[in-house]
Amino acid sequence: MKKLLELTVNRVQRQIAVEPTETLLDVLREDLGLTGTKHGCGEGDCGACTVLLDGQPVNSCLVLALQANGREVTTIEGVAADHDRLHPVQQSFVDLGAIQCGFCTPGMVISAVSLLQSNPKPTEEEVRQALSGNLCRCTGYQKIVEAVLDAAEKMGTGKTGNTADKRRA
Amino acid sequence: MYKVIGRHHIRKDGAAKVTGKAKFTADLHFPNCLYAAIRHSEHAHARIKGIDIAPALQMNGVAAVITGNDFHSNKWGNVIQDMPFLANDRVRYLGDAVVAVAAETLELARNAAQAVRIEYEPLPAIFDPSESLAGEAPLLGVNDNTVVRHHTSTGDVQKSESDSDEVVDLLFETPFIEHSYLEPEAAWAVPDQENGVTVYLSTQHPYSARRAVAQALGLDLNEVTIIQPPIGGGFGGKDDNASLVAARAAMLAAKTGRPVKLVLTREESFLESYKRHPYKMHYRLGARKDGTFTFLQAEIIADAGAYASMSPFVTWRSAVQAAGPYRFDSVWADMLAVYTNNTYTGAMRGFGSPQVCFAVESAVDELASKLKIDPVRMRLNNVYRQGDVTPTGQVLGGHVVSLTQVLERAARKSGWPGPNTGSDRALGIACSYRGVSLGAEGADQCYAVVTVSPDGSVDLAVGVAENGQGLNTAMALIAAEALGCNLDRVRVHPAGTHMCPDGGPTVASRGTIAGGNAVLDAALKIRAQMDKAAQRFDAGNATFEELAGVCDKMKVGLSEVGHWSAPPTSWDGKTGKGDAYFTWVYGCQVADVRVDVRGQKVRVERVTAVHDLGKVIYPQGAKGQVTGGVVMGLGYALMEDAVHEQGRLKSYNFDRYKIPRTTDAPVIDVEFIENPDKAGPFGAKSLGEPTCEITAPAIANAIARAVGARVVKLPITPERIRQAIAGGDYK
């Protein structure tokens, strides 16, 4: 039986009737049409479905939609401050060629944004650790890591903090 | 000298992909649609005695249930037509699809697929390719279980062996590899207003899918339109299986008159999609005391699995390149592919080269070790030089044979020879030559359609496809360079079979050379028209845009179909001789590897990759091809193994099928050597596959140098290293 789910997605309040078995990924893609979040493996191994839930990165294929009740979700469509501009991480991905097929890209960007929120000046090793839940088969990761470091630099100085991969902490 | 190509540009689809706006196939939606599900086999080999679809059809909300009998023709295959769209008499591997269902919801479709009653009579099955040709083995092929056999030889191996001072004799083995494109197979089949169907498909070869769907539904080619949305990776894997998926969805759409969405789960993708061939390779190599190679003998058997797929061509490349880029007095190479009841195997990045490169390059290092000769010096002494003749009798000429160049550059750049042998860290080297494009496999041609509109904007459609590698950006660069316009004026349209004639498959690292030559042909024709018009209408100082406007007013046509047909190649299957490829590329990689024997860990710290690709068109894209290829090669070397047990995969997802993560990837030093080739657009040729074929042997050689023992079986796991050390026959 469907239940009412209330949540904030990309700063907009939403109310959706969902089945208790539906995942957050299903709701984002099927009910809200936010198809930037990808379905890659369905079991939390590839990271293509990564979104921010109350600011923390999660594999949305492993989160039941109702678990997101009353919470705030940010997807790739909402990661930039406004529609016309790219988030610095997105910009660096484009500029440095961190994109090939693009299927892993939304999840990668979300993981990177999350890292830079908690650790604005990560080392290369910290970037690699923070993105280790996101698989990419095209790029060999080098340009992705460079792009995240480039974005960190462009976003300005901050204190060096701890590695911020909460999923693995 | 060039204004556009070879300079820094960002990819054209970057912004769409980084914002989530890029719509992959499964992201599309069509109203009034149905959702499809597949029912797969329950046996690796069985006769289908009966299929009762009634229980599924009776379910409320089920629109159609189809079996193999519904297809106009139930045979498919790009080379040999031995594959059904849906199995209806026999299942030959566990991934065979038997029934497809379309229903109002996905859940309903899945339940209905499970409700179908299928009666099987299990048959004896073969899982070991070396047993496939035994007399008592069940018949899987037409006359016997051989899919194909290739042979090539030159000189007299026995005589050359007697001239040898040292001989190595090694048995190599490589595993099944899953392509692991991040996007599973996906199709939307939409009936059109006439008789036909349009399929939006995650495919790397729309034209092959068009042939499949037309054959399956009994339609003409022009009644089937295949459109390629952005695709989430291919690596050779989105061809045959994508075509099967397309045909199943199209048949359901035709039956119901409604749009049908068919998306495989990751598990289904692992289950039914073809893999890279496992090879067993018996190599014998000889050399004189001074390190001069004498002979190479290779006996190779490939597991083709249940269907032929690309096995005939994959193994042909293996046979042609079996002896590596070296001069031998004598070569004897025999390559056999056989049917089994394992998952079928087909095209995957490298296409028969990663296996033989692993064997040859490992064996060369073994020989070097026995003769106490430095591996780089050993290679420099023996690699092909300008004008040398390959085992198939082809003279390497008409382009720069740059093996010495790539070897010397890679050795210098990597700090060869690195730490002393015996420490836990060592460098390993591997090099290769690779025939460009399809070669004598088949008709090699491509088309492009280029139109300059009155405002100076340019539409471009090309017969090869963007698989994520950056092809569309490279095509736009070539068009802009030849037309003399800015890059941002060129729009490359998504591949669609209605947009451009069949340009052949986007495989064999042929995208730039085949597509680029076709684009160049069209663009140069247009530029000639524009130049003529500029003279005739006294518009010599006009901008590109102004001149486009003048041409429109003066009725000068600025739309052209470009065509490229590959330079001649030849092959005589009886003698194993011929000019196999019209040109070749050369590459060398050095892996810097740390082996912690006690801690059971192998860490690849750095890979130096030097490739001669003719000419760099799109630097960012080219670099990405190298870094991606190297890390895929690292997975092949150390971790990936799609183990089959009695035809059943041990892992169906990334929890247990491990591919490299950020933390596994090394730092990659990329360098390009540019020896422009007259066969390529602005001298450019191939890159995608060479980058992926020599990483595993470079890593294998580094490990062997570090621990003093040779692992001959991929992947090189810590357990296998320990066994090799215990066996210890390296020195």
Tab-separated table of N, CA and C in Angstrom, chain A residues 10-145:
chain	number	residue	atom	x	y	z
A	10	ASN	N	16.482	18.976	-4.153
A	10	ASN	CA	17.095	20.136	-4.816
A	10	ASN	C	16.395	21.441	-4.428
A	11	ARG	N	16.157	21.591	-3.138
A	11	ARG	CA	15.593	22.800	-2.521
A	11	ARG	C	14.091	22.971	-2.776
A	12	VAL	N	13.448	21.975	-3.372
A	12	VAL	CA	12.006	22.065	-3.619
A	12	VAL	C	11.307	20.994	-2.783
A	13	GLN	N	10.245	21.412	-2.102
A	13	GLN	CA	9.452	20.477	-1.297
A	13	GLN	C	8.627	19.574	-2.193
A	14	ARG	N	8.625	18.274	-1.878
A	14	ARG	CA	7.886	17.320	-2.709
A	14	ARG	C	7.029	16.420	-1.830
A	15	GLN	N	5.883	16.042	-2.372
A	15	GLN	CA	5.039	15.037	-1.727
A	15	GLN	C	4.705	13.984	-2.769
A	16	ILE	N	5.038	12.747	-2.457
A	16	ILE	CA	4.824	11.678	-3.435
A	16	ILE	C	4.276	10.459	-2.705
A	17	ALA	N	3.308	9.799	-3.342
A	17	ALA	CA	2.820	8.525	-2.801
A	17	ALA	C	3.714	7.415	-3.315
A	18	VAL	N	4.324	6.666	-2.399
A	18	VAL	CA	5.267	5.629	-2.819
A	18	VAL	C	4.943	4.290	-2.165
A	19	GLU	N	5.360	3.235	-2.847
A	19	GLU	CA	5.290	1.902	-2.252
A	19	GLU	C	6.410	1.783	-1.216
A	20	PRO	N	6.160	1.048	-0.116
A	20	PRO	CA	7.199	0.907	0.912
A	20	PRO	C	8.467	0.252	0.369
A	21	THR	N	8.354	-0.505	-0.741
A	21	THR	CA	9.527	-1.199	-1.276
A	21	THR	C	10.333	-0.330	-2.238
A	22	GLU	N	9.781	0.808	-2.612
A	22	GLU	CA	10.488	1.662	-3.575
A	22	GLU	C	11.745	2.252	-2.969
A	23	THR	N	12.799	2.305	-3.786
A	23	THR	CA	14.032	2.936	-3.314
A	23	THR	C	14.001	4.432	-3.635
A	24	LEU	N	14.890	5.136	-2.978
A	24	LEU	CA	15.022	6.569	-3.263
A	24	LEU	C	15.378	6.772	-4.731
A	25	LEU	N	16.224	5.866	-5.255
A	25	LEU	CA	16.606	5.955	-6.668
A	25	LEU	C	15.387	5.852	-7.577
A	26	ASP	N	14.495	4.892	-7.275
A	26	ASP	CA	13.270	4.742	-8.075
A	26	ASP	C	12.462	6.030	-8.062
A	27	VAL	N	12.304	6.603	-6.888
A	27	VAL	CA	11.481	7.805	-6.760
A	27	VAL	C	12.088	8.961	-7.545
A	28	LEU	N	13.403	9.114	-7.420
A	28	LEU	CA	14.060	10.207	-8.137
A	28	LEU	C	13.903	10.037	-9.639
A	29	ARG	N	14.165	8.830	-10.112
A	29	ARG	CA	14.168	8.614	-11.563
A	29	ARG	C	12.765	8.483	-12.138
A	30	GLU	N	11.955	7.656	-11.500
A	30	GLU	CA	10.660	7.323	-12.091
A	30	GLU	C	9.570	8.326	-11.732
A	31	ASP	N	9.529	8.747	-10.469
A	31	ASP	CA	8.442	9.642	-10.047
A	31	ASP	C	8.771	11.111	-10.304
A	32	LEU	N	10.014	11.492	-10.078
A	32	LEU	CA	10.366	12.908	-10.213
A	32	LEU	C	11.070	13.228	-11.533
A	33	GLY	N	11.387	12.185	-12.321
A	33	GLY	CA	12.020	12.421	-13.622
A	33	GLY	C	13.428	12.976	-13.528
A	34	LEU	N	14.057	12.800	-12.372
A	34	LEU	CA	15.434	13.276	-12.207
A	34	LEU	C	16.381	12.146	-12.633
A	35	THR	N	16.574	12.032	-13.936
A	35	THR	CA	17.281	10.870	-14.470
A	35	THR	C	18.800	11.051	-14.510
A	36	GLY	N	19.259	12.179	-13.981
A	36	GLY	CA	20.709	12.360	-13.890
A	36	GLY	C	21.347	11.350	-12.956
A	37	THR	N	20.598	10.902	-11.973
A	37	THR	CA	21.082	9.862	-11.056
A	37	THR	C	20.901	8.513	-11.734
A	38	LYS	N	21.983	7.740	-11.857
A	38	LYS	CA	21.955	6.533	-12.692
A	38	LYS	C	21.800	5.255	-11.880
A	39	HIS	N	21.221	4.253	-12.547
A	39	HIS	CA	21.097	2.929	-11.980
A	39	HIS	C	22.174	2.055	-12.610
A	40	GLY	N	23.207	1.719	-11.850
A	40	GLY	CA	24.317	0.968	-12.428
A	40	GLY	C	24.385	-0.474	-11.991
A	41	CYS	N	24.149	-0.726	-10.685
A	41	CYS	CA	24.309	-2.108	-10.222
A	41	CYS	C	23.187	-2.550	-9.297
A	42	GLY	N	22.511	-1.600	-8.665
A	42	GLY	CA	21.381	-1.953	-7.811
A	42	GLY	C	21.768	-2.517	-6.462
A	43	GLU	N	23.054	-2.493	-6.140
A	43	GLU	CA	23.440	-3.037	-4.830
A	43	GLU	C	24.535	-2.230	-4.150
A	44	GLY	N	24.701	-0.991	-4.572
A	44	GLY	CA	25.614	-0.112	-3.848
A	44	GLY	C	27.084	-0.337	-4.103
A	45	ASP	N	27.408	-0.997	-5.227
A	45	ASP	CA	28.816	-1.248	-5.512
A	45	ASP	C	29.435	-0.274	-6.501
A	46	CYS	N	28.606	0.385	-7.326
A	46	CYS	CA	29.202	1.181	-8.409
A	46	CYS	C	29.139	2.677	-8.153
A	47	GLY	N	28.247	3.137	-7.296
A	47	GLY	CA	28.201	4.551	-6.949
A	47	GLY	C	27.539	5.457	-7.980
A	48	ALA	N	27.018	4.895	-9.076
A	48	ALA	CA	26.400	5.735	-10.113
A	48	ALA	C	25.135	6.428	-9.608
A	49	CYS	N	24.566	5.904	-8.526
A	49	CYS	CA	23.315	6.458	-8.009
A	49	CYS	C	23.558	7.375	-6.795
A	50	THR	N	24.804	7.812	-6.608
A	50	THR	CA	25.119	8.607	-5.420
A	50	THR	C	24.376	9.951	-5.409
A	51	VAL	N	23.712	10.232	-4.301
A	51	VAL	CA	23.089	11.546	-4.077
A	51	VAL	C	23.459	11.989	-2.666
A	52	LEU	N	23.185	13.248	-2.367
A	52	LEU	CA	23.391	13.718	-0.997
A	52	LEU	C	22.078	13.617	-0.232
A	53	LEU	N	22.143	12.967	0.922
A	53	LEU	CA	20.976	12.883	1.803
A	53	LEU	C	21.355	13.630	3.077
A	54	ASP	N	20.675	14.746	3.326
A	54	ASP	CA	21.076	15.651	4.407
A	54	ASP	C	22.576	15.944	4.337
A	55	GLY	N	23.044	16.166	3.118
A	55	GLY	CA	24.441	16.569	2.921
A	55	GLY	C	25.443	15.447	2.885
A	56	GLN	N	25.007	14.211	3.176
A	56	GLN	CA	25.934	13.079	3.178
A	56	GLN	C	25.722	12.228	1.926
A	57	PRO	N	26.814	11.749	1.337
A	57	PRO	CA	26.638	10.912	0.138
A	57	PRO	C	26.084	9.538	0.492
A	58	VAL	N	25.086	9.113	-0.274
A	58	VAL	CA	24.534	7.768	-0.090
A	58	VAL	C	24.308	7.140	-1.459
A	59	ASN	N	24.319	5.826	-1.495
A	59	ASN	CA	23.901	5.109	-2.703
A	59	ASN	C	22.383	5.052	-2.663
A	60	SER	N	21.734	5.801	-3.546
A	60	SER	CA	20.272	5.916	-3.441
A	60	SER	C	19.564	4.616	-3.801
A	61	CYS	N	20.285	3.661	-4.391
A	61	CYS	CA	19.658	2.356	-4.679
A	61	CYS	C	19.523	1.528	-3.403
A	62	LEU	N	20.243	1.921	-2.354
A	62	LEU	CA	20.193	1.160	-1.091
A	62	LEU	C	19.320	1.838	-0.043
A	63	VAL	N	18.794	3.022	-0.388
A	63	VAL	CA	17.967	3.762	0.573
A	63	VAL	C	16.505	3.585	0.185
A	64	LEU	N	15.688	3.106	1.108
A	64	LEU	CA	14.257	3.054	0.826
A	64	LEU	C	13.727	4.477	0.777
A	65	ALA	N	12.823	4.724	-0.143
A	65	ALA	CA	12.310	6.080	-0.324
A	65	ALA	C	11.776	6.640	0.991
A	66	LEU	N	11.090	5.791	1.751
A	66	LEU	CA	10.471	6.290	2.978
A	66	LEU	C	11.504	6.660	4.051
A	67	GLN	N	12.711	6.111	3.899
A	67	GLN	CA	13.785	6.506	4.828
A	67	GLN	C	14.186	7.964	4.622
A	68	ALA	N	13.841	8.497	3.456
A	68	ALA	CA	14.200	9.888	3.162
A	68	ALA	C	13.100	10.851	3.599
A	69	ASN	N	12.081	10.327	4.257
A	69	ASN	CA	10.966	11.171	4.685
A	69	ASN	C	11.449	12.303	5.589
A	70	GLY	N	11.036	13.517	5.245
A	70	GLY	CA	11.398	14.679	6.061
A	70	GLY	C	12.832	15.127	5.876
A	71	ARG	N	13.527	14.544	4.923
A	71	ARG	CA	14.940	14.867	4.767
A	71	ARG	C	15.202	15.606	3.451
A	72	GLU	N	16.450	15.979	3.307
A	72	GLU	CA	16.808	16.817	2.171
A	72	GLU	C	17.714	16.061	1.219
A	73	VAL	N	17.337	16.030	-0.049
A	73	VAL	CA	18.101	15.298	-1.062
A	73	VAL	C	18.663	16.263	-2.093
A	74	THR	N	19.920	16.097	-2.404
A	74	THR	CA	20.511	16.865	-3.504
A	74	THR	C	20.992	15.892	-4.565
A	75	THR	N	20.518	16.087	-5.799
A	75	THR	CA	20.957	15.253	-6.922
A	75	THR	C	21.850	16.090	-7.830
A	76	ILE	N	22.348	15.456	-8.861
A	76	ILE	CA	23.236	16.157	-9.792
A	76	ILE	C	22.538	17.387	-10.402
A	77	GLU	N	21.214	17.277	-10.569
A	77	GLU	CA	20.476	18.389	-11.169
A	77	GLU	C	20.450	19.611	-10.242
A	78	GLY	N	20.694	19.377	-8.938
A	78	GLY	CA	20.569	20.489	-7.995
A	78	GLY	C	21.880	20.864	-7.339
A	79	VAL	N	22.971	20.333	-7.843
A	79	VAL	CA	24.233	20.523	-7.144
A	79	VAL	C	24.811	21.929	-7.369
A	80	ALA	N	24.475	22.523	-8.502
A	80	ALA	CA	24.943	23.894	-8.761
A	80	ALA	C	24.004	24.882	-8.098
A	81	ALA	N	24.541	26.045	-7.758
A	81	ALA	CA	23.745	27.041	-7.041
A	81	ALA	C	22.582	27.548	-7.888
A	82	ASP	N	22.789	27.695	-9.184
A	82	ASP	CA	21.662	28.054	-10.037
A	82	ASP	C	21.768	27.353	-11.389
A	83	HIS	N	20.672	27.416	-12.131
A	83	HIS	CA	20.540	26.626	-13.359
A	83	HIS	C	21.594	26.924	-14.416
A	84	ASP	N	21.969	28.191	-14.517
A	84	ASP	CA	22.798	28.604	-15.650
A	84	ASP	C	24.273	28.339	-15.428
A	85	ARG	N	24.631	28.020	-14.201
A	85	ARG	CA	26.061	27.889	-13.935
A	85	ARG	C	26.386	26.501	-13.430
A	86	LEU	N	27.634	26.142	-13.645
A	86	LEU	CA	28.094	24.857	-13.158
A	86	LEU	C	28.711	25.040	-11.777
A	87	HIS	N	28.562	24.027	-10.950
A	87	HIS	CA	29.317	23.961	-9.696
A	87	HIS	C	30.794	23.870	-10.068
A	88	PRO	N	31.683	24.454	-9.242
A	88	PRO	CA	33.111	24.396	-9.584
A	88	PRO	C	33.618	22.983	-9.865
A	89	VAL	N	33.068	22.001	-9.171
A	89	VAL	CA	33.480	20.613	-9.442
A	89	VAL	C	33.052	20.213	-10.851
A	90	GLN	N	31.826	20.569	-11.201
A	90	GLN	CA	31.351	20.258	-12.555
A	90	GLN	C	32.225	20.947	-13.601
A	91	GLN	N	32.535	22.200	-13.329
A	91	GLN	CA	33.352	22.974	-14.265
A	91	GLN	C	34.726	22.332	-14.458
A	92	SER	N	35.329	21.916	-13.370
A	92	SER	CA	36.649	21.291	-13.472
A	92	SER	C	36.580	19.952	-14.204
A	93	PHE	N	35.491	19.202	-13.987
A	93	PHE	CA	35.325	17.934	-14.723
A	93	PHE	C	35.298	18.210	-16.230
A	94	VAL	N	34.569	19.240	-16.627
A	94	VAL	CA	34.481	19.579	-18.048
A	94	VAL	C	35.837	20.069	-18.566
A	95	ASP	N	36.445	20.991	-17.837
A	95	ASP	CA	37.686	21.613	-18.314
A	95	ASP	C	38.834	20.619	-18.420
A	96	LEU	N	38.911	19.706	-17.467
A	96	LEU	CA	40.067	18.810	-17.444
A	96	LEU	C	39.850	17.487	-18.176
A	97	GLY	N	38.657	17.323	-18.716
A	97	GLY	CA	38.414	16.084	-19.458
A	97	GLY	C	38.238	14.884	-18.549
A	98	ALA	N	37.531	15.080	-17.447
A	98	ALA	CA	37.301	13.988	-16.499
A	98	ALA	C	36.075	13.161	-16.886
A	99	ILE	N	35.564	13.402	-18.071
A	99	ILE	CA	34.327	12.756	-18.512
A	99	ILE	C	34.588	11.986	-19.791
A	100	GLN	N	34.134	10.750	-19.821
A	100	GLN	CA	34.100	10.067	-21.114
A	100	GLN	C	32.657	9.659	-21.404
A	101	CYS	N	32.268	8.438	-21.077
A	101	CYS	CA	30.879	8.079	-21.413
A	101	CYS	C	29.892	8.872	-20.584
A	102	GLY	N	30.296	9.268	-19.394
A	102	GLY	CA	29.450	10.157	-18.600
A	102	GLY	C	28.473	9.456	-17.673
A	103	PHE	N	28.443	8.128	-17.697
A	103	PHE	CA	27.454	7.421	-16.890
A	103	PHE	C	27.797	7.471	-15.407
A	104	CYS	N	29.077	7.454	-15.088
A	104	CYS	CA	29.489	7.530	-13.682
A	104	CYS	C	29.582	8.973	-13.202
A	105	THR	N	29.574	9.906	-14.159
A	105	THR	CA	29.902	11.293	-13.837
A	105	THR	C	29.015	11.917	-12.758
A	106	PRO	N	27.687	11.799	-12.860
A	106	PRO	CA	26.871	12.428	-11.804
A	106	PRO	C	27.233	11.933	-10.397
A	107	GLY	N	27.391	10.645	-10.252
A	107	GLY	CA	27.745	10.092	-8.939
A	107	GLY	C	29.119	10.547	-8.489
A	108	MET	N	30.051	10.585	-9.429
A	108	MET	CA	31.407	11.059	-9.123
A	108	MET	C	31.365	12.498	-8.626
A	109	VAL	N	30.623	13.328	-9.358
A	109	VAL	CA	30.553	14.748	-9.000
A	109	VAL	C	29.964	14.904	-7.604
A	110	ILE	N	28.894	14.161	-7.323
A	110	ILE	CA	28.268	14.254	-6.001
A	110	ILE	C	29.252	13.851	-4.903
A	111	SER	N	29.978	12.744	-5.133
A	111	SER	CA	30.948	12.314	-4.126
A	111	SER	C	32.036	13.373	-3.935
A	112	ALA	N	32.442	13.986	-5.029
A	112	ALA	CA	33.492	15.004	-4.953
A	112	ALA	C	33.001	16.263	-4.242
A	113	VAL	N	31.779	16.659	-4.554
A	113	VAL	CA	31.202	17.842	-3.894
A	113	VAL	C	31.133	17.596	-2.386
A	114	SER	N	30.705	16.411	-2.034
A	114	SER	CA	30.588	16.068	-0.623
A	114	SER	C	31.953	16.101	0.064
A	115	LEU	N	32.955	15.561	-0.603
A	115	LEU	CA	34.302	15.586	-0.039
A	115	LEU	C	34.750	17.018	0.217
A	116	LEU	N	34.571	17.871	-0.791
A	116	LEU	CA	35.090	19.236	-0.671
A	116	LEU	C	34.321	20.057	0.351
A	117	GLN	N	33.082	19.642	0.636
A	117	GLN	CA	32.338	20.328	1.689
A	117	GLN	C	32.981	20.084	3.045
A	118	SER	N	33.398	18.851	3.273
A	118	SER	CA	33.945	18.556	4.600
A	118	SER	C	35.465	18.687	4.629
A	119	ASN	N	36.080	18.624	3.476
A	119	ASN	CA	37.540	18.700	3.408
A	119	ASN	C	37.930	19.536	2.196
A	120	PRO	N	37.950	20.855	2.359
A	120	PRO	CA	38.135	21.739	1.209
A	120	PRO	C	39.512	21.649	0.562
A	121	LYS	N	40.490	21.114	1.286
A	121	LYS	CA	41.823	21.007	0.685
A	121	LYS	C	42.359	19.590	0.802
A	122	PRO	N	41.744	18.674	0.104
A	122	PRO	CA	42.170	17.280	0.251
A	122	PRO	C	43.490	17.006	-0.479
A	123	THR	N	44.181	16.010	-0.009
A	123	THR	CA	45.351	15.529	-0.741
A	123	THR	C	44.858	14.598	-1.848
A	124	GLU	N	45.768	14.248	-2.750
A	124	GLU	CA	45.375	13.331	-3.826
A	124	GLU	C	44.887	12.013	-3.240
A	125	GLU	N	45.583	11.530	-2.211
A	125	GLU	CA	45.203	10.267	-1.594
A	125	GLU	C	43.799	10.367	-0.986
A	126	GLU	N	43.518	11.512	-0.377
A	126	GLU	CA	42.182	11.694	0.210
A	126	GLU	C	41.101	11.731	-0.867
A	127	VAL	N	41.421	12.323	-2.013
A	127	VAL	CA	40.455	12.326	-3.114
A	127	VAL	C	40.206	10.899	-3.582
A	128	ARG	N	41.293	10.157	-3.755
A	128	ARG	CA	41.144	8.761	-4.217
A	128	ARG	C	40.306	7.944	-3.227
A	129	GLN	N	40.554	8.147	-1.941
A	129	GLN	CA	39.773	7.435	-0.927
A	129	GLN	C	38.298	7.817	-1.005
A	130	ALA	N	38.045	9.108	-1.123
A	130	ALA	CA	36.658	9.591	-1.096
A	130	ALA	C	35.871	9.132	-2.315
A	131	LEU	N	36.553	8.902	-3.434
A	131	LEU	CA	35.861	8.484	-4.659
A	131	LEU	C	35.937	6.980	-4.884
A	132	SER	N	36.448	6.260	-3.890
A	132	SER	CA	36.679	4.835	-4.131
A	132	SER	C	35.395	4.021	-4.197
A	133	GLY	N	34.275	4.632	-3.848
A	133	GLY	CA	32.991	3.937	-3.991
A	133	GLY	C	32.330	4.177	-5.339
A	134	ASN	N	32.985	4.969	-6.187
A	134	ASN	CA	32.409	5.273	-7.492
A	134	ASN	C	33.235	4.624	-8.596
A	135	LEU	N	32.635	3.677	-9.287
A	135	LEU	CA	33.359	3.004	-10.373
A	135	LEU	C	33.302	3.814	-11.653
A	136	CYS	N	34.419	3.811	-12.374
A	136	CYS	CA	34.467	4.375	-13.723
A	136	CYS	C	35.247	3.393	-14.571
A	137	ARG	N	34.731	3.034	-15.727
A	137	ARG	CA	35.418	2.061	-16.575
A	137	ARG	C	36.147	2.744	-17.735
A	138	CYS	N	35.906	4.062	-17.918
A	138	CYS	CA	36.452	4.723	-19.108
A	138	CYS	C	37.763	5.449	-18.871
A	139	THR	N	37.856	6.197	-17.784
A	139	THR	CA	38.886	7.235	-17.696
A	139	THR	C	40.189	6.805	-17.048
A	140	GLY	N	40.153	5.717	-16.311
A	140	GLY	CA	41.337	5.371	-15.524
A	140	GLY	C	41.503	6.275	-14.315
A	141	TYR	N	40.511	7.117	-14.067
A	141	TYR	CA	40.383	7.962	-12.866
A	141	TYR	C	41.334	9.166	-12.807
A	142	GLN	N	42.399	9.147	-13.594
A	142	GLN	CA	43.428	10.175	-13.404
A	142	GLN	C	42.868	11.592	-13.553
A	143	LYS	N	42.093	11.788	-14.630
A	143	LYS	CA	41.548	13.126	-14.888
A	143	LYS	C	40.487	13.482	-13.848
A	144	ILE	N	39.812	12.482	-13.340
A	144	ILE	CA	38.788	12.742	-12.320
A	144	ILE	C	39.456	13.259	-11.053
A	145	VAL	N	40.511	12.582	-10.646
A	145	VAL	CA	41.225	13.006	-9.441
A	145	VAL	C	41.807	14.413	-9.642
